[in-house]
Amino acid sequence: MASNSQKRLHPPVLVDEHIHPGVRQALALHMRVTDASTTWKFRGKDEREYIQELYLSNTAFATSDRIFVNEILHAGTKHGGIIYVPNKLASHDLEVFAEVAGIFISAWYLRARYEFRGCTLYPTKEGLHLIKPKQDSELVFSWLELFHDRDDQII
């Protein structure tokens, strides 16, 4: 587990109450995780009530609410970054996605603290997709990269 000083290097993420526990654990490997359901500031509130606050604090939001994500994207609402976690995936797939997402977001955060702001990250059968503000979706990581045999492998 990372020390407090190391944790400050990790980007913050607020996890919606309906997110699978394995996703929370996988994100916590690379991000500072706060649970919406256990924090007085967010508990029992609709995410639309605090999405602006997350933007101001540069905090990403992990949610499985597809309707909410689509509303935010179509309205152009400012946000600290969204990680869309579809509940229909198997537990293992959710955890792999969350860990890869955590790695990507942490890398962007180290490069430029506000790089993920306004972006939406989500999985598809091809891999990890990113929607940047006012841009189309792009594949940023292929699942095949996790399992592809490489010529440079020793074993």
PDB file of C-alpha atoms in Angstrom:
ATOM      1  CA  MET A   1       0.000   0.000   0.000  1.00  0.00           C
ATOM      2  CA  ALA A   2       1.270   3.478  -0.866  1.00  0.00           C
ATOM      3  CA  SER A   3       2.241   5.998   1.798  1.00  0.00           C
ATOM      4  CA  ASN A   4       0.325   9.269   2.195  1.00  0.00           C
ATOM      5  CA  SER A   5       2.980  11.196   0.253  1.00  0.00           C
ATOM      6  CA  GLN A   6       2.814   8.651  -2.570  1.00  0.00           C
ATOM      7  CA  LYS A   7      -1.002   8.775  -2.582  1.00  0.00           C
ATOM      8  CA  ARG A   8      -0.873  12.520  -3.315  1.00  0.00           C
ATOM      9  CA  LEU A   9       0.752  11.625  -6.609  1.00  0.00           C
ATOM     10  CA  HIS A  10      -2.290   9.548  -7.505  1.00  0.00           C
ATOM     11  CA  PRO A  11      -5.343  11.189  -9.051  1.00  0.00           C
ATOM     12  CA  PRO A  12      -8.530  11.327  -6.983  1.00  0.00           C
ATOM     13  CA  VAL A  13     -11.650   9.438  -8.030  1.00  0.00           C
ATOM     14  CA  LEU A  14     -15.128   9.358  -6.522  1.00  0.00           C
ATOM     15  CA  VAL A  15     -16.763   5.950  -6.921  1.00  0.00           C
ATOM     16  CA  ASP A  16     -20.543   5.768  -7.331  1.00  0.00           C
ATOM     17  CA  GLU A  17     -22.420   3.587  -4.877  1.00  0.00           C
ATOM     18  CA  HIS A  18     -23.512   1.107  -7.570  1.00  0.00           C
ATOM     19  CA  ILE A  19     -19.990   0.208  -8.687  1.00  0.00           C
ATOM     20  CA  HIS A  20     -18.812  -3.386  -8.249  1.00  0.00           C
ATOM     21  CA  PRO A  21     -16.451  -3.676  -5.194  1.00  0.00           C
ATOM     22  CA  GLY A  22     -13.722  -5.237  -7.337  1.00  0.00           C
ATOM     23  CA  VAL A  23     -13.653  -2.110  -9.493  1.00  0.00           C
ATOM     24  CA  ARG A  24     -13.106   0.045  -6.423  1.00  0.00           C
ATOM     25  CA  GLN A  25     -10.231  -2.181  -5.296  1.00  0.00           C
ATOM     26  CA  ALA A  26      -8.616  -2.173  -8.739  1.00  0.00           C
ATOM     27  CA  LEU A  27      -8.860   1.620  -9.037  1.00  0.00           C
ATOM     28  CA  ALA A  28      -7.384   1.984  -5.536  1.00  0.00           C
ATOM     29  CA  LEU A  29      -4.135   0.434  -6.788  1.00  0.00           C
ATOM     30  CA  HIS A  30      -3.455   3.582  -8.836  1.00  0.00           C
ATOM     31  CA  MET A  31      -5.844   6.268  -7.628  1.00  0.00           C
ATOM     32  CA  ARG A  32      -7.085   7.892  -4.406  1.00  0.00           C
ATOM     33  CA  VAL A  33     -10.566   6.411  -4.094  1.00  0.00           C
ATOM     34  CA  THR A  34     -13.477   7.944  -2.204  1.00  0.00           C
ATOM     35  CA  ASP A  35     -16.828   6.149  -1.974  1.00  0.00           C
ATOM     36  CA  ALA A  36     -19.848   8.351  -2.655  1.00  0.00           C
ATOM     37  CA  SER A  37     -22.000   6.167  -0.409  1.00  0.00           C
ATOM     38  CA  THR A  38     -19.806   6.670   2.667  1.00  0.00           C
ATOM     39  CA  THR A  39     -19.017  10.369   2.297  1.00  0.00           C
ATOM     40  CA  TRP A  40     -21.527  12.796   3.860  1.00  0.00           C
ATOM     41  CA  LYS A  41     -20.932  15.298   1.075  1.00  0.00           C
ATOM     42  CA  PHE A  42     -22.159  12.916  -1.630  1.00  0.00           C
ATOM     43  CA  ARG A  43     -24.184  10.223   0.141  1.00  0.00           C
ATOM     44  CA  GLY A  44     -27.786  10.045  -1.065  1.00  0.00           C
ATOM     45  CA  LYS A  45     -27.325  12.816  -3.639  1.00  0.00           C
ATOM     46  CA  ASP A  46     -27.763  12.585  -7.371  1.00  0.00           C
ATOM     47  CA  GLU A  47     -24.459  12.912  -9.219  1.00  0.00           C
ATOM     48  CA  ARG A  48     -25.843  15.846 -11.188  1.00  0.00           C
ATOM     49  CA  GLU A  49     -25.791  17.790  -7.899  1.00  0.00           C
ATOM     50  CA  TYR A  50     -22.039  17.435  -7.427  1.00  0.00           C
ATOM     51  CA  ILE A  51     -20.514  16.901 -10.886  1.00  0.00           C
ATOM     52  CA  GLN A  52     -19.468  20.595 -10.963  1.00  0.00           C
ATOM     53  CA  GLU A  53     -17.745  20.210  -7.593  1.00  0.00           C
ATOM     54  CA  LEU A  54     -15.806  17.233  -8.964  1.00  0.00           C
ATOM     55  CA  TYR A  55     -14.729  19.397 -11.900  1.00  0.00           C
ATOM     56  CA  LEU A  56     -13.494  22.145  -9.576  1.00  0.00           C
ATOM     57  CA  SER A  57     -11.543  19.672  -7.428  1.00  0.00           C
ATOM     58  CA  ASN A  58     -10.206  17.813 -10.499  1.00  0.00           C
ATOM     59  CA  THR A  59     -11.716  14.555  -9.254  1.00  0.00           C
ATOM     60  CA  ALA A  60     -12.688  11.799 -11.664  1.00  0.00           C
ATOM     61  CA  PHE A  61     -16.005  10.015 -11.238  1.00  0.00           C
ATOM     62  CA  ALA A  62     -16.508   6.253 -11.731  1.00  0.00           C
ATOM     63  CA  THR A  63     -20.111   5.368 -12.515  1.00  0.00           C
ATOM     64  CA  SER A  64     -22.209   2.653 -14.110  1.00  0.00           C
ATOM     65  CA  ASP A  65     -25.040   5.064 -14.946  1.00  0.00           C
ATOM     66  CA  ARG A  66     -25.075   5.093 -18.761  1.00  0.00           C
ATOM     67  CA  ILE A  67     -27.944   7.585 -18.922  1.00  0.00           C
ATOM     68  CA  PHE A  68     -26.023  10.049 -16.741  1.00  0.00           C
ATOM     69  CA  VAL A  69     -22.849   9.665 -18.828  1.00  0.00           C
ATOM     70  CA  ASN A  70     -24.765  10.262 -22.060  1.00  0.00           C
ATOM     71  CA  GLU A  71     -26.455  13.351 -20.578  1.00  0.00           C
ATOM     72  CA  ILE A  72     -23.099  14.797 -19.554  1.00  0.00           C
ATOM     73  CA  LEU A  73     -21.538  14.101 -22.951  1.00  0.00           C
ATOM     74  CA  HIS A  74     -24.433  15.560 -24.947  1.00  0.00           C
ATOM     75  CA  ALA A  75     -24.814  18.633 -22.727  1.00  0.00           C
ATOM     76  CA  GLY A  76     -21.078  19.361 -22.712  1.00  0.00           C
ATOM     77  CA  THR A  77     -21.115  19.585 -18.911  1.00  0.00           C
ATOM     78  CA  LYS A  78     -17.727  20.226 -17.365  1.00  0.00           C
ATOM     79  CA  HIS A  79     -16.468  17.379 -15.204  1.00  0.00           C
ATOM     80  CA  GLY A  80     -13.249  16.090 -13.667  1.00  0.00           C
ATOM     81  CA  GLY A  81     -13.237  13.021 -15.916  1.00  0.00           C
ATOM     82  CA  ILE A  82     -15.613  10.077 -16.074  1.00  0.00           C
ATOM     83  CA  ILE A  83     -14.836   6.386 -15.925  1.00  0.00           C
ATOM     84  CA  TYR A  84     -17.875   4.567 -17.286  1.00  0.00           C
ATOM     85  CA  VAL A  85     -18.076   1.051 -15.843  1.00  0.00           C
ATOM     86  CA  PRO A  86     -20.849  -0.984 -17.486  1.00  0.00           C
ATOM     87  CA  ASN A  87     -22.359  -3.454 -15.009  1.00  0.00           C
ATOM     88  CA  LYS A  88     -23.009  -6.014 -17.740  1.00  0.00           C
ATOM     89  CA  LEU A  89     -19.356  -7.134 -17.791  1.00  0.00           C
ATOM     90  CA  ALA A  90     -18.159 -10.150 -15.820  1.00  0.00           C
ATOM     91  CA  SER A  91     -16.459  -9.383 -12.476  1.00  0.00           C
ATOM     92  CA  HIS A  92     -12.989 -10.258 -13.763  1.00  0.00           C
ATOM     93  CA  ASP A  93     -13.420  -8.111 -16.869  1.00  0.00           C
ATOM     94  CA  LEU A  94     -14.600  -5.186 -14.732  1.00  0.00           C
ATOM     95  CA  GLU A  95     -11.515  -5.489 -12.531  1.00  0.00           C
ATOM     96  CA  VAL A  96      -9.112  -5.710 -15.500  1.00  0.00           C
ATOM     97  CA  PHE A  97     -10.738  -2.660 -17.086  1.00  0.00           C
ATOM     98  CA  ALA A  98     -10.557  -0.709 -13.813  1.00  0.00           C
ATOM     99  CA  GLU A  99      -6.896  -1.510 -13.265  1.00  0.00           C
ATOM    100  CA  VAL A 100      -5.929  -0.555 -16.828  1.00  0.00           C
ATOM    101  CA  ALA A 101      -8.044   2.626 -16.541  1.00  0.00           C
ATOM    102  CA  GLY A 102      -6.338   3.475 -13.235  1.00  0.00           C
ATOM    103  CA  ILE A 103      -2.899   3.050 -14.815  1.00  0.00           C
ATOM    104  CA  PHE A 104      -3.783   5.256 -17.787  1.00  0.00           C
ATOM    105  CA  ILE A 105      -5.337   8.010 -15.697  1.00  0.00           C
ATOM    106  CA  SER A 106      -2.411   7.978 -13.249  1.00  0.00           C
ATOM    107  CA  ALA A 107       0.055   8.319 -16.115  1.00  0.00           C
ATOM    108  CA  TRP A 108      -1.881  11.262 -17.560  1.00  0.00           C
ATOM    109  CA  TYR A 109      -2.117  12.823 -14.083  1.00  0.00           C
ATOM    110  CA  LEU A 110       1.645  12.616 -13.593  1.00  0.00           C
ATOM    111  CA  ARG A 111       2.235  14.204 -16.985  1.00  0.00           C
ATOM    112  CA  ALA A 112      -0.321  16.984 -16.527  1.00  0.00           C
ATOM    113  CA  ARG A 113      -2.684  17.102 -13.551  1.00  0.00           C
ATOM    114  CA  TYR A 114      -5.671  18.288 -15.588  1.00  0.00           C
ATOM    115  CA  GLU A 115      -5.210  16.047 -18.637  1.00  0.00           C
ATOM    116  CA  PHE A 116      -8.131  13.731 -17.797  1.00  0.00           C
ATOM    117  CA  ARG A 117     -10.463  16.622 -16.959  1.00  0.00           C
ATOM    118  CA  GLY A 118     -13.470  16.569 -19.280  1.00  0.00           C
ATOM    119  CA  CYS A 119     -12.540  13.142 -20.676  1.00  0.00           C
ATOM    120  CA  THR A 120     -14.621   9.964 -20.558  1.00  0.00           C
ATOM    121  CA  LEU A 121     -13.019   6.526 -20.469  1.00  0.00           C
ATOM    122  CA  TYR A 122     -14.976   3.347 -21.148  1.00  0.00           C
ATOM    123  CA  PRO A 123     -14.408  -0.271 -22.232  1.00  0.00           C
ATOM    124  CA  THR A 124     -15.590  -1.982 -25.406  1.00  0.00           C
ATOM    125  CA  LYS A 125     -14.829  -5.426 -26.796  1.00  0.00           C
ATOM    126  CA  GLU A 126     -11.880  -3.870 -28.679  1.00  0.00           C
ATOM    127  CA  GLY A 127     -10.307  -2.158 -25.695  1.00  0.00           C
ATOM    128  CA  LEU A 128     -10.185   1.077 -23.766  1.00  0.00           C
ATOM    129  CA  HIS A 129     -11.844   4.067 -25.458  1.00  0.00           C
ATOM    130  CA  LEU A 130     -11.414   7.745 -24.623  1.00  0.00           C
ATOM    131  CA  ILE A 131     -13.649  10.661 -25.480  1.00  0.00           C
ATOM    132  CA  LYS A 132     -11.906  14.010 -25.111  1.00  0.00           C
ATOM    133  CA  PRO A 133     -13.963  17.211 -24.907  1.00  0.00           C
ATOM    134  CA  LYS A 134     -15.505  18.089 -28.286  1.00  0.00           C
ATOM    135  CA  GLN A 135     -13.875  15.082 -29.993  1.00  0.00           C
ATOM    136  CA  ASP A 136     -14.927  11.648 -31.162  1.00  0.00           C
ATOM    137  CA  SER A 137     -14.162   8.452 -29.296  1.00  0.00           C
ATOM    138  CA  GLU A 138     -10.757   6.897 -29.904  1.00  0.00           C
ATOM    139  CA  LEU A 139      -9.264   3.526 -29.001  1.00  0.00           C
ATOM    140  CA  VAL A 140      -6.353   4.228 -26.634  1.00  0.00           C
ATOM    141  CA  PHE A 141      -5.555   0.675 -25.562  1.00  0.00           C
ATOM    142  CA  SER A 142      -6.309  -2.659 -27.220  1.00  0.00           C
ATOM    143  CA  TRP A 143      -7.097  -5.683 -25.055  1.00  0.00           C
ATOM    144  CA  LEU A 144      -4.987  -7.680 -27.514  1.00  0.00           C
ATOM    145  CA  GLU A 145      -1.936  -5.872 -26.115  1.00  0.00           C
ATOM    146  CA  LEU A 146      -2.461  -7.688 -22.819  1.00  0.00           C
ATOM    147  CA  PHE A 147      -2.360 -11.113 -24.426  1.00  0.00           C
ATOM    148  CA  HIS A 148      -0.386 -10.655 -27.644  1.00  0.00           C
ATOM    149  CA  ASP A 149       2.761 -12.769 -27.999  1.00  0.00           C
ATOM    150  CA  ARG A 150       5.727 -10.536 -28.561  1.00  0.00           C
ATOM    151  CA  ASP A 151       8.960 -11.375 -30.333  1.00  0.00           C
ATOM    152  CA  ASP A 152      10.943  -9.691 -27.563  1.00  0.00           C
ATOM    153  CA  GLN A 153       9.688 -12.036 -24.812  1.00  0.00           C
ATOM    154  CA  ILE A 154      12.367 -14.096 -23.089  1.00  0.00           C
ATOM    155  CA  ILE A 155      10.160 -17.066 -22.242  1.00  0.00           C
TER     156      ILE A 155
END
